[in-house]
Coordinates of C-alpha atoms and ligand atoms in Angstrom, one line a residue:
X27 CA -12.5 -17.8 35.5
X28 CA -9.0 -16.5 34.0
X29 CA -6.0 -18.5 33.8
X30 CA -2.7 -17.5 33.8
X31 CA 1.1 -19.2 33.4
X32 CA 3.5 -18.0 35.8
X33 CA 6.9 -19.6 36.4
X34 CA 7.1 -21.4 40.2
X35 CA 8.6 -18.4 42.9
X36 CA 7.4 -17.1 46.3
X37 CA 6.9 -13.4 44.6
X38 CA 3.3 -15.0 43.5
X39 CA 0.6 -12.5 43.5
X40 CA -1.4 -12.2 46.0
X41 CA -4.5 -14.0 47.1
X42 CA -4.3 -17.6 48.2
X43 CA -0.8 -19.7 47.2
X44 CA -2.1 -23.2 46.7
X45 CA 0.7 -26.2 47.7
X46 CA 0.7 -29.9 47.5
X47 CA 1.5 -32.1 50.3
X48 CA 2.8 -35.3 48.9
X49 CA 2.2 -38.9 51.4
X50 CA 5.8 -40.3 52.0
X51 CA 8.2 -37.5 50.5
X52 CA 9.7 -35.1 52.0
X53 CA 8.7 -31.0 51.3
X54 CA 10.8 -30.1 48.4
X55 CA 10.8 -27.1 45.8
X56 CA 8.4 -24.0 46.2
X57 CA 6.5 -25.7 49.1
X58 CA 9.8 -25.9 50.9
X59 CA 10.4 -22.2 50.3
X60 CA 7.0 -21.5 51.7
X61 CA 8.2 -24.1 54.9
X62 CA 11.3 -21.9 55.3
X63 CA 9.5 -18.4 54.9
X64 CA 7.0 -19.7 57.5
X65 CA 9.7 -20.7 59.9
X66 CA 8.9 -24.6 59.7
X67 CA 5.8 -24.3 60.9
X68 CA 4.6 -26.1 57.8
X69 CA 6.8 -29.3 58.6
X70 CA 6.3 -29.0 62.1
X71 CA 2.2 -29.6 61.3
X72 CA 2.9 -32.0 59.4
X73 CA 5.1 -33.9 61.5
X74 CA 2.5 -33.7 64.0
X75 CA -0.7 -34.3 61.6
X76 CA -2.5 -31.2 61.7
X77 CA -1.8 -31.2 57.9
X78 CA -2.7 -34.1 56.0
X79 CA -1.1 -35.3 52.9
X80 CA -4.1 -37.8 52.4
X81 CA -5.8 -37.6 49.0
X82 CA -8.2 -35.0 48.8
X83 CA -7.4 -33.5 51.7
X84 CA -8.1 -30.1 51.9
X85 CA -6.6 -28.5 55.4
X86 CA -7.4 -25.0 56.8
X87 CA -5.7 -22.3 55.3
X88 CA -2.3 -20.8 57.4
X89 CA -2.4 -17.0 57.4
X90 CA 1.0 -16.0 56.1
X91 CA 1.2 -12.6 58.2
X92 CA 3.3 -10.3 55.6
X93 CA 6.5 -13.3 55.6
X94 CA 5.0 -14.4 51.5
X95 CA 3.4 -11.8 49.3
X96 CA 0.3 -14.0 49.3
X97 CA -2.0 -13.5 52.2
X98 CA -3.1 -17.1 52.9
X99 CA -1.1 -20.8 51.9
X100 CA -3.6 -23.7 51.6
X101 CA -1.9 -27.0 51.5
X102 CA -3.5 -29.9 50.1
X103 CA -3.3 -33.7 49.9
X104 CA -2.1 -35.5 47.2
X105 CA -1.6 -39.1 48.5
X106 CA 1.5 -41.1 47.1
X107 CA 1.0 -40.2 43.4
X108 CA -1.5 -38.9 40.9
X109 CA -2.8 -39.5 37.3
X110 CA -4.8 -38.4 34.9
X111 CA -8.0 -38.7 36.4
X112 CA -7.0 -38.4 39.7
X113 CA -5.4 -35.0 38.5
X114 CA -8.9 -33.8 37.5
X115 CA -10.9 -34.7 40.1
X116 CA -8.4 -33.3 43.4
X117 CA -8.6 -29.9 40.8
X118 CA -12.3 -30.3 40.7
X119 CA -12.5 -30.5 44.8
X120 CA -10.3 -27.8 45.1
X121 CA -12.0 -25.1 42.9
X122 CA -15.2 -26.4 44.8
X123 CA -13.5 -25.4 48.3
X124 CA -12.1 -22.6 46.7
X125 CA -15.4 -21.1 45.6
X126 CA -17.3 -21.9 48.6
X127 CA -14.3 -20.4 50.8
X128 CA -15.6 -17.4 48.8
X129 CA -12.2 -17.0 47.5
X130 CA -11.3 -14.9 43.7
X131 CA -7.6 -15.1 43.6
X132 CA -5.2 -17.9 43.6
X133 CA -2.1 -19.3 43.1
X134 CA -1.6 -22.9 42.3
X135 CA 1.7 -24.5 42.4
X136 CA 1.6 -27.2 39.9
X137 CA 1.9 -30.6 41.0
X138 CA 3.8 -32.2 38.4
X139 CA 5.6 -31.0 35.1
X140 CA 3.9 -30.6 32.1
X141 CA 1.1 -30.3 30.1
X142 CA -1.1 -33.1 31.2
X143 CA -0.9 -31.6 34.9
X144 CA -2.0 -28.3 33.8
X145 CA -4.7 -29.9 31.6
X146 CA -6.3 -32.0 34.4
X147 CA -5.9 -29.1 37.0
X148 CA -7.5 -26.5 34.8
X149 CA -10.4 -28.5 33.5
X150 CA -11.0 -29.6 37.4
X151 CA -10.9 -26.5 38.5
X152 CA -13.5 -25.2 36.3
X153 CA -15.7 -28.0 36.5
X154 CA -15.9 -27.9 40.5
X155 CA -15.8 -24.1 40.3
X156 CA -19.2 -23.9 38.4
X157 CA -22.6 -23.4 40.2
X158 CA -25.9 -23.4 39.0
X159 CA -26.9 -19.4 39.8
X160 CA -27.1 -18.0 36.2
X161 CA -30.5 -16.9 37.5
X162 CA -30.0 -15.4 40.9
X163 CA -29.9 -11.6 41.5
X164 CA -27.0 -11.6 43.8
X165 CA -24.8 -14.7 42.4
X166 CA -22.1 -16.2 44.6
X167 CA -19.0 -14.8 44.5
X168 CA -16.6 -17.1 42.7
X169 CA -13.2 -18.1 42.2
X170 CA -12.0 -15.1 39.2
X171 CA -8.4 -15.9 39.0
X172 CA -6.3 -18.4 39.1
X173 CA -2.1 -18.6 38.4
X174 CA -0.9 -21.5 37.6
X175 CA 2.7 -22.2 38.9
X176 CA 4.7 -24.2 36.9
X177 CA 8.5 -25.2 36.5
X178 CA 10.0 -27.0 33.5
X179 CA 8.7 -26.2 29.9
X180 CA 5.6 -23.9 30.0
X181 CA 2.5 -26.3 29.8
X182 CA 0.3 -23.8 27.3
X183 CA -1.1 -26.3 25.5
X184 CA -2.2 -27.9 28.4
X185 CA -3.8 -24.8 29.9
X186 CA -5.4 -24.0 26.7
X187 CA -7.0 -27.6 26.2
X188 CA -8.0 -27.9 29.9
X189 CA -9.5 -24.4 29.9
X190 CA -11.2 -24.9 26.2
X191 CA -12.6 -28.4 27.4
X192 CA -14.0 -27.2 30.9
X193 CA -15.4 -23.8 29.3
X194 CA -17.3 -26.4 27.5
X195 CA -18.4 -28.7 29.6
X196 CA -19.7 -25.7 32.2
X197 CA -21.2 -24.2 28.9
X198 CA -23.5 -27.4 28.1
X199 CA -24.2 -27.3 32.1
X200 CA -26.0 -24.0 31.8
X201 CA -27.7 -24.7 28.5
X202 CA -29.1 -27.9 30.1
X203 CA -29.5 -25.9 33.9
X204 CA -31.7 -22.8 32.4
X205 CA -35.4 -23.1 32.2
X206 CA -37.2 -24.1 28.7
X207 CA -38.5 -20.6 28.8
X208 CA -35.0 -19.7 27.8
X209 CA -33.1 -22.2 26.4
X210 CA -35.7 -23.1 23.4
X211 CA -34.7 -24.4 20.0
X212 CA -34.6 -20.5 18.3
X213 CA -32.0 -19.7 21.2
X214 CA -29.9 -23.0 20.4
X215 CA -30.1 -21.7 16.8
X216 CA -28.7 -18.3 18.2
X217 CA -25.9 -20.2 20.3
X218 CA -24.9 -21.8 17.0
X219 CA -25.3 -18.6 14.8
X220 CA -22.5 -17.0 17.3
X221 CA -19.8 -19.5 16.4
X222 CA -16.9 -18.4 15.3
X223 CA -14.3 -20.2 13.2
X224 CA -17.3 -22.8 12.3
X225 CA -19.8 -22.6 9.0
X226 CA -23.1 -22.4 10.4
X227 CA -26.2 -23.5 8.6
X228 CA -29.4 -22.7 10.2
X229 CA -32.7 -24.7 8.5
X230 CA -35.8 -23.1 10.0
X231 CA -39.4 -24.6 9.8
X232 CA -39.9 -23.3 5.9
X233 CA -36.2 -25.1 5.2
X234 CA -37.1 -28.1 6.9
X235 CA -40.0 -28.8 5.1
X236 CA -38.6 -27.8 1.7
X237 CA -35.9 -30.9 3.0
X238 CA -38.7 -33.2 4.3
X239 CA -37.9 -33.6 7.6
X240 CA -41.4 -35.3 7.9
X241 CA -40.4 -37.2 11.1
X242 CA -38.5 -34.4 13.1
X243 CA -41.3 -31.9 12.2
X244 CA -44.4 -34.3 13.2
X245 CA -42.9 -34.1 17.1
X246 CA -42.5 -30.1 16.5
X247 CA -46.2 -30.0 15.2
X248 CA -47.5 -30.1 18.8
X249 CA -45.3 -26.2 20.3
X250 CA -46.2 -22.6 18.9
X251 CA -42.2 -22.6 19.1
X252 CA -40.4 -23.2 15.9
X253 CA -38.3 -26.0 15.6
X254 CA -34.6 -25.3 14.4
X255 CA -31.8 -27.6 13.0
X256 CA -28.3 -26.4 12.9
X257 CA -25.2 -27.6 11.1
X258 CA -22.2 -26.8 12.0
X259 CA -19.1 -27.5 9.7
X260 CA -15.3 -27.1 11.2
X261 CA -12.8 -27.9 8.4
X262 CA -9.9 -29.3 10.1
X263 CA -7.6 -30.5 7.6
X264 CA -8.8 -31.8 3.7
X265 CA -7.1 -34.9 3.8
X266 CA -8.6 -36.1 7.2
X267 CA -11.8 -38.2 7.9
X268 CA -14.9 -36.6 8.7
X269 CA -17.0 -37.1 11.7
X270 CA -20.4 -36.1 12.3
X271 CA -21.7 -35.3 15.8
X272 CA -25.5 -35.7 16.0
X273 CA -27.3 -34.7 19.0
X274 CA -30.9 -34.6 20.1
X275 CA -32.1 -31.2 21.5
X276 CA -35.6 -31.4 22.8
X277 CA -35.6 -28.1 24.8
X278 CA -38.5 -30.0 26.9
X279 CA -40.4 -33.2 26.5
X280 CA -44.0 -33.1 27.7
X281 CA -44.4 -36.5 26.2
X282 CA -47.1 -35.6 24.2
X283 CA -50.5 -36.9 24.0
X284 CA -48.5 -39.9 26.0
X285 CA -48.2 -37.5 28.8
X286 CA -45.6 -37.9 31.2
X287 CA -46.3 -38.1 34.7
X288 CA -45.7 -34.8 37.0
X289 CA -43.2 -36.4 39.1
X290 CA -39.8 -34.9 38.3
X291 CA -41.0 -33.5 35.2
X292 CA -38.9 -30.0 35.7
X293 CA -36.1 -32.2 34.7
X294 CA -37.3 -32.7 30.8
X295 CA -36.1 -29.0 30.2
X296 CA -32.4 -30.8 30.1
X297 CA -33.9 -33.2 27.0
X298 CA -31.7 -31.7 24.7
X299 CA -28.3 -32.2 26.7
X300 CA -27.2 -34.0 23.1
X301 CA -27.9 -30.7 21.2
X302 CA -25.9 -28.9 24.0
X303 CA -23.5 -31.2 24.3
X304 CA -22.7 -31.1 20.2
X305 CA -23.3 -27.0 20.9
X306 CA -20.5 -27.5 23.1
X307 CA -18.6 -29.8 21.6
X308 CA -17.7 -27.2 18.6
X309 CA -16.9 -24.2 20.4
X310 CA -14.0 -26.3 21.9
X311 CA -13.2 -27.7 18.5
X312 CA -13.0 -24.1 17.0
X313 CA -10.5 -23.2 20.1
X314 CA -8.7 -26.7 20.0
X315 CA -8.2 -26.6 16.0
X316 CA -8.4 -30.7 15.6
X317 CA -6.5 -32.1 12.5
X318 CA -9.9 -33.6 11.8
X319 CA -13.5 -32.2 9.9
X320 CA -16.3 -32.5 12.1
X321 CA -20.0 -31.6 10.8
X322 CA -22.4 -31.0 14.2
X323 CA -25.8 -31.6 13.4
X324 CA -28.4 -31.0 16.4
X325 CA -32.2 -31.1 16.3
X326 CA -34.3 -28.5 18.3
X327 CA -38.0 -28.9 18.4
X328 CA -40.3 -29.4 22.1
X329 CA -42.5 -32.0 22.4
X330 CA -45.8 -30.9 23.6
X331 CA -49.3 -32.4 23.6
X332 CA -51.8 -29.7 21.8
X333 CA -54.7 -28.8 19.1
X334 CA -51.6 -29.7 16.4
X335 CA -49.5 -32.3 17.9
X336 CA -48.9 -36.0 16.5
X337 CA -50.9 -38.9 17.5
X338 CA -49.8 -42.8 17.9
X339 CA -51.1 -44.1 14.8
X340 CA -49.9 -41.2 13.1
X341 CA -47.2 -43.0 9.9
X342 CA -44.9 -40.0 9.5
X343 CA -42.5 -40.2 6.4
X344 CA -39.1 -38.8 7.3
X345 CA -36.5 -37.5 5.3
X346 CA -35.1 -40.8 4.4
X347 CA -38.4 -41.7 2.3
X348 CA -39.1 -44.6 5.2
X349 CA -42.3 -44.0 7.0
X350 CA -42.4 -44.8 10.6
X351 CA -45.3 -45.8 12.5
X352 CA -45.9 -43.8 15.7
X353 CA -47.0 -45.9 18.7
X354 CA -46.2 -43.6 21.2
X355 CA -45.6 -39.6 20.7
X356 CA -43.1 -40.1 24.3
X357 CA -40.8 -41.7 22.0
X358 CA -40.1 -38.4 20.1
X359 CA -36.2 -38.6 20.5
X360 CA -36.0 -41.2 18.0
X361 CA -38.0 -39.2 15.2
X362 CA -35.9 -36.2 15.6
X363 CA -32.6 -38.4 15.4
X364 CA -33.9 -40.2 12.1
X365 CA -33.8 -36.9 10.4
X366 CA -30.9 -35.9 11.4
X367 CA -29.1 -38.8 10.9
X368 CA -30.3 -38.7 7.5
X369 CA -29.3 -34.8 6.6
X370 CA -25.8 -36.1 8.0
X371 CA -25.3 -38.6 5.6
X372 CA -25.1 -35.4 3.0
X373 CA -21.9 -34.7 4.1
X374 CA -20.4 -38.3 3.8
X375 CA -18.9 -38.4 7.0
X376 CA -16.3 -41.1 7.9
X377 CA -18.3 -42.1 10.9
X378 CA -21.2 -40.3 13.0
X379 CA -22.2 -40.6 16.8
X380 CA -24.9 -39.6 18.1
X381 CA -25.4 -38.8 21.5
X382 CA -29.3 -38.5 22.9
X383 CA -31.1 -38.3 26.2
X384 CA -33.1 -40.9 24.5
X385 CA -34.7 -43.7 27.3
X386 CA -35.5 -44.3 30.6
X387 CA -35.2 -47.7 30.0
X388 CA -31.1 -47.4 29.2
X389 CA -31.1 -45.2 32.9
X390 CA -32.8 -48.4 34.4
X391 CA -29.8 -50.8 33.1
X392 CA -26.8 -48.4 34.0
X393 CA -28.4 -46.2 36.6
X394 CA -28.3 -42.2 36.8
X395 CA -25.3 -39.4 37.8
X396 CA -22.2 -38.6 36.0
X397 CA -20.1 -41.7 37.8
X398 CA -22.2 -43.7 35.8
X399 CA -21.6 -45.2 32.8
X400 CA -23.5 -44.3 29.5
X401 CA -25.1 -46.6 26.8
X402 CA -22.5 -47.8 24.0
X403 CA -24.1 -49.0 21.0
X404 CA -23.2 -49.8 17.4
X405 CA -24.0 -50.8 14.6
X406 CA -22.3 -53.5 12.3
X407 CA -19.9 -51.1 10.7
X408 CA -18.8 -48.8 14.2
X409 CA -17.1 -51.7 16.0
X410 CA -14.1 -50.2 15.4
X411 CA -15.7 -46.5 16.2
X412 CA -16.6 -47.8 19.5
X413 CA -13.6 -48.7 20.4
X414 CA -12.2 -45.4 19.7
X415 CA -14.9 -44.2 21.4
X416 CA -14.2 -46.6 24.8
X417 CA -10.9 -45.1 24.6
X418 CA -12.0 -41.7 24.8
X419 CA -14.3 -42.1 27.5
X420 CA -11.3 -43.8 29.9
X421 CA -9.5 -40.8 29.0
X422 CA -12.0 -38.6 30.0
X423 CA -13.1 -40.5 33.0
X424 CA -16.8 -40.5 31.6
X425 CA -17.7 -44.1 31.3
X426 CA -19.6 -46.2 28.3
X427 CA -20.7 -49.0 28.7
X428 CA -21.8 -51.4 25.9
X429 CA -25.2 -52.5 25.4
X430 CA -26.5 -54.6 22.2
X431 CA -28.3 -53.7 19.2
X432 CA -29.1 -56.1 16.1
X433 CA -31.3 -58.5 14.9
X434 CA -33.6 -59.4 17.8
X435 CA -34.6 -55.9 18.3
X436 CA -35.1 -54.9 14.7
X437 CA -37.8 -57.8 14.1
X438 CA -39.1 -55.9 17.0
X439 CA -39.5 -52.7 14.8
X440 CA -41.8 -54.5 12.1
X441 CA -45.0 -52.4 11.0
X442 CA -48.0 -53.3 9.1
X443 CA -48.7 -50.1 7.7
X444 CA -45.2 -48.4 7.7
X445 CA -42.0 -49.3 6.6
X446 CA -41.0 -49.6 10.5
X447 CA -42.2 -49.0 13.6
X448 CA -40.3 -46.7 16.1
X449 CA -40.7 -48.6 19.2
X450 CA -40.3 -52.1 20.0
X451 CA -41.3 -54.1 23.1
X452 CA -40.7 -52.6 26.6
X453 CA -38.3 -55.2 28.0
X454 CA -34.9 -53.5 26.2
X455 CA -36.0 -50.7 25.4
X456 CA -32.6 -49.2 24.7
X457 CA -31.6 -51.3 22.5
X458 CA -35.0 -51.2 20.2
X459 CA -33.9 -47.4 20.3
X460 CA -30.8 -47.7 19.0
X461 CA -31.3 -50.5 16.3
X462 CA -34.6 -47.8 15.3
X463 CA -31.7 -45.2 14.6
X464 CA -29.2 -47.7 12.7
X465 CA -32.0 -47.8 10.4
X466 CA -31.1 -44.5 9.0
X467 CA -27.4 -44.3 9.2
X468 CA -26.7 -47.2 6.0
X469 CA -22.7 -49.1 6.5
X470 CA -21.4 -45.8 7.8
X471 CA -20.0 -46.6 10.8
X472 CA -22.4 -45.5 13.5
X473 CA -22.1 -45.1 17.9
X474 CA -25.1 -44.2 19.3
X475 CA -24.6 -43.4 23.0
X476 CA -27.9 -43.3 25.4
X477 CA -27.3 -40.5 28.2
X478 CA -30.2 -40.5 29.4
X479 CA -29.0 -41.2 33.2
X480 CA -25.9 -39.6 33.0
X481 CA -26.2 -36.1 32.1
X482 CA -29.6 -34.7 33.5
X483 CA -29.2 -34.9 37.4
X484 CA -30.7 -32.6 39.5
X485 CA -28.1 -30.1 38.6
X486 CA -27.0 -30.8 35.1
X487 CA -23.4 -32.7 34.8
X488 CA -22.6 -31.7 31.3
X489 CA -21.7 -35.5 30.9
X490 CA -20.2 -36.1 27.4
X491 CA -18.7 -33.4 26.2
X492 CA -15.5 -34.3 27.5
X493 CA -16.0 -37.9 26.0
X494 CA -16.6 -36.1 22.3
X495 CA -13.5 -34.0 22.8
X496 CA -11.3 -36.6 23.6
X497 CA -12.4 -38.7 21.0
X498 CA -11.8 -35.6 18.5
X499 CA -9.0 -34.7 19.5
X500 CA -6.9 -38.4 20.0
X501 CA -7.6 -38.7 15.9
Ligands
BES610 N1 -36.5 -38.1 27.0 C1 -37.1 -39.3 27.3 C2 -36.1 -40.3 27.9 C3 -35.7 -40.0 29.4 C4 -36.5 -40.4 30.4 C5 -34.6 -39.3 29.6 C6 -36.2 -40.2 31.7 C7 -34.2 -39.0 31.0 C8 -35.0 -39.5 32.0 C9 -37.6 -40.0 26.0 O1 -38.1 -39.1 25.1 C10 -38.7 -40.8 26.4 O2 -39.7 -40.3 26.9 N2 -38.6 -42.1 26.2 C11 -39.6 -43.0 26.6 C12 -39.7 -44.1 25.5 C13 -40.9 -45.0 25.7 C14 -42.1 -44.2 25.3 C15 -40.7 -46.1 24.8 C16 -39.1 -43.7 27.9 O3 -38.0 -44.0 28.1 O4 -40.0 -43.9 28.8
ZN611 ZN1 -40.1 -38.6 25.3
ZN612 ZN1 -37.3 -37.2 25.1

């Protein structure tokens, strides 16, 4: 979808000119042009409620028959006033209409002044715009251009962060959305290769043993598909903090030897949403330009049950030097993040979150679908992280929700024959997850957030990248 600025007027290209209909107030500006062009039929529907200025509303479109350049107005609802998030999600219904009206060009009127308007409208848009067809021979047609009409100071920044964020977002949707056949770790390792404006290191099996990655490559062991980790640095100013992203990307988890069951299984290929989402993350970053340095660190590997894979029993050592016992090869999230968390700590990063689909167990506590709220957890040193972090996420409309980690899980994680195990008891088994990967990240300042339930749906939601934005981006 292509964005463009163009200042407010009637000579709008053609295609669809979409207005706002505010509840209360009276037609004003470009939408009382369009009133007057029309001959007040515009106010005369609304005076008799065939067009509704309810929020959300999206009314049939009025043919314009030659009196306004664009062929079709489409008035929508915007209630008695709008914010942020309300912004977003009125620009996410309307791309969805849009789309499905089968429409490629329009005009938008902007509803307010300024950036933040433009931002919300943009990054709406493309989110509702987006369907899941990558595949299909014939795809839909979709919405190809879009004007945004604004008066007042030209909001580019706002168009370039909205459009930047909901690239990115709709980017992590298809990594997640395609197949494992496609999206396997070597093609993550190709997605990261193509940034541009970001170092790239790529550590492939013979690199990751030379680095002992004992832990992540014992859950590889089991696929004939290499296992890749990427690092991606962005150098946003030398004086700032910086801030690892760390994200699990298990391109499909079989479980293992601890097979999972069949039921719904087609939905493992989105186990690496936390790769994507990292994957994501920094190809905005590189657009955005942060004032901050940011090191992205994901983990690619599949977890499958085979002649080579790793057993419960198995004590693997990982990079760190502590050996974990293995009770149960489904719990192959946590090994990968170990490793990584550990390579991170190269870089001396300010503070590090990672982001995992990492337990059904944290799905069960907050339940499943992007209006849910993710697993917030930290340890000792992040308090203050996670309130950043808890900031970000009511900026961005995706929710966290805190869930504890400490003591009473670690004594959980106590082994016989390893320095820890990686899995405590079944009752809280978020949290045993969490404190598991605060074993590796020493008094840096660590968030670990569990979206296990909110970014692999049906259709992938691309949950969290926004989050990681905003958070990068308010610094
Ligand atoms: N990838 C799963 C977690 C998951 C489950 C994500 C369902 C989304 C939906 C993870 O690797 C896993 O299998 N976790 C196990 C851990 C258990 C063996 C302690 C789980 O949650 O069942
Ligand atoms: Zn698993
Ligand atoms: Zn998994």
């Amino acid at each position: 979808m292509d964005f463009s600025l163009k200042r407010k007027s009637l000579d709008a290209p053609g295609g669809t000119l979409v207005c706002g209909l505010w509840e209360g107030r009276p037609l004003s500006g470009l939408e009382r042009r369009v009133d007057q062009a029309l001959s007040g039929v515009v106010s005369r529907m609304r005076k008799s409620g065939i067009l509704s200025a309810e929020y959300g509303a999206m009314n049939d479109a009025l043919y314009t028959d030659g009196a306004l350049p664009a062929e079709k107005v489409l008035f929508i609802g915007l209630g008695k006033e709008l914010d942020r998030g309300k912004t977003r999600k009125l620009g996410k219904e309307l791309g969805g209409h849009l789309a499905a009206k089968g429409i490629q060009e329009a005009s938008v009127s902007a509803f307010e002044h300024g950036d933040e308007c433009a931002e919300m409208l943009s990054l709406g848009m493309l989110l509702g715009a987006y369907l899941p067809d990558e595949e299909k021979s014939e795809r839909a047609t979709s919405l190809e251009r879009v004007s945004l009409l604004y008066s007042g100071a030209k909001p580019s920044a706002g168009l370039l962060r909205g459009t930047a964020i909901g690239n990115a977002v709709n980017y992590a949707r298809f990594l997640n959305n395609a197949g494992s056949n496609i999206v396997t770790p070597f093609y993550l390792a190709q997605e990261a290769r193509k940034l541009q404006g970001i170092e790239v290191e790529i550590l492939d099996r013979a690199a990751l043993e030379a680095e002992h990655f004992g832990s992540l490559l014992a859950v590889a062991r089991g696929s004939s598909r290499e296992p890749y980790v990427a690092v991606m640095r962005y150098h946003g100013n030398p004086d700032a903090d910086t801030v690892a992203l760390l994200g699990k990307g298990v391109t499909f988890d079989t479980g293992g030897v601890n097979q999972k069951p069949s039921a719904g299984l087609e939905e493992m290929r989105m186990d690496m949403s936390g790769a994507g989402n990292v994957l994501a993350a920094m190809r905005a970053v590189a657009e955005l330009k942060p004032a901050v340095n940011v090191v992205g660190i994901f983990g690619a590997v599949e977890n499958k049950d085979s002649a080579s894979g790793y057993h419960p029993g198995d004590v693997l050592r990982s990079r760190s030097g502590k050996t974990i016992e293995v009770m149960d090869t489904d719990a192959e999230g946590r090994n990968v993040l170990a490793d990584l968390i550990d390579k991170a700590l190269e870089y001396s990063p300010d503070e590090m979150v990672d982001m995992a689909t990492l337990t059904g167990a944290c799905m069960v506590a907050l339940g499943k679908g992007d209006d849910a709220p993710a697993g917030l957890f930290t340890n000792e040193s992040g308090k203050r992280l996670a309130m950043r972090l808890s900031a970000a996420a009511r900026s961005s409309g995706e929710r966290l929700w805190p869930l504890p980690s400490g003591e009473f899980y670690q004594r959980q994680l106590a082994s016989e024959r390893a320095d820890l195990r990686h899995l405590g008891d079944r009752f809280g088994g978020a949290s045993s997850a969490a404190q598991f990967l605060f074993n590796f990240s020493g008094d840096v300042p660590h968030c670990h957030i569990d979206i296990a339930g909110t970014a692999i749906a049906k259709n992938a939601t691309g949950w969290g990248v926004q989050l990681l934005l905003e958070y990068l981006l308010a610094r």
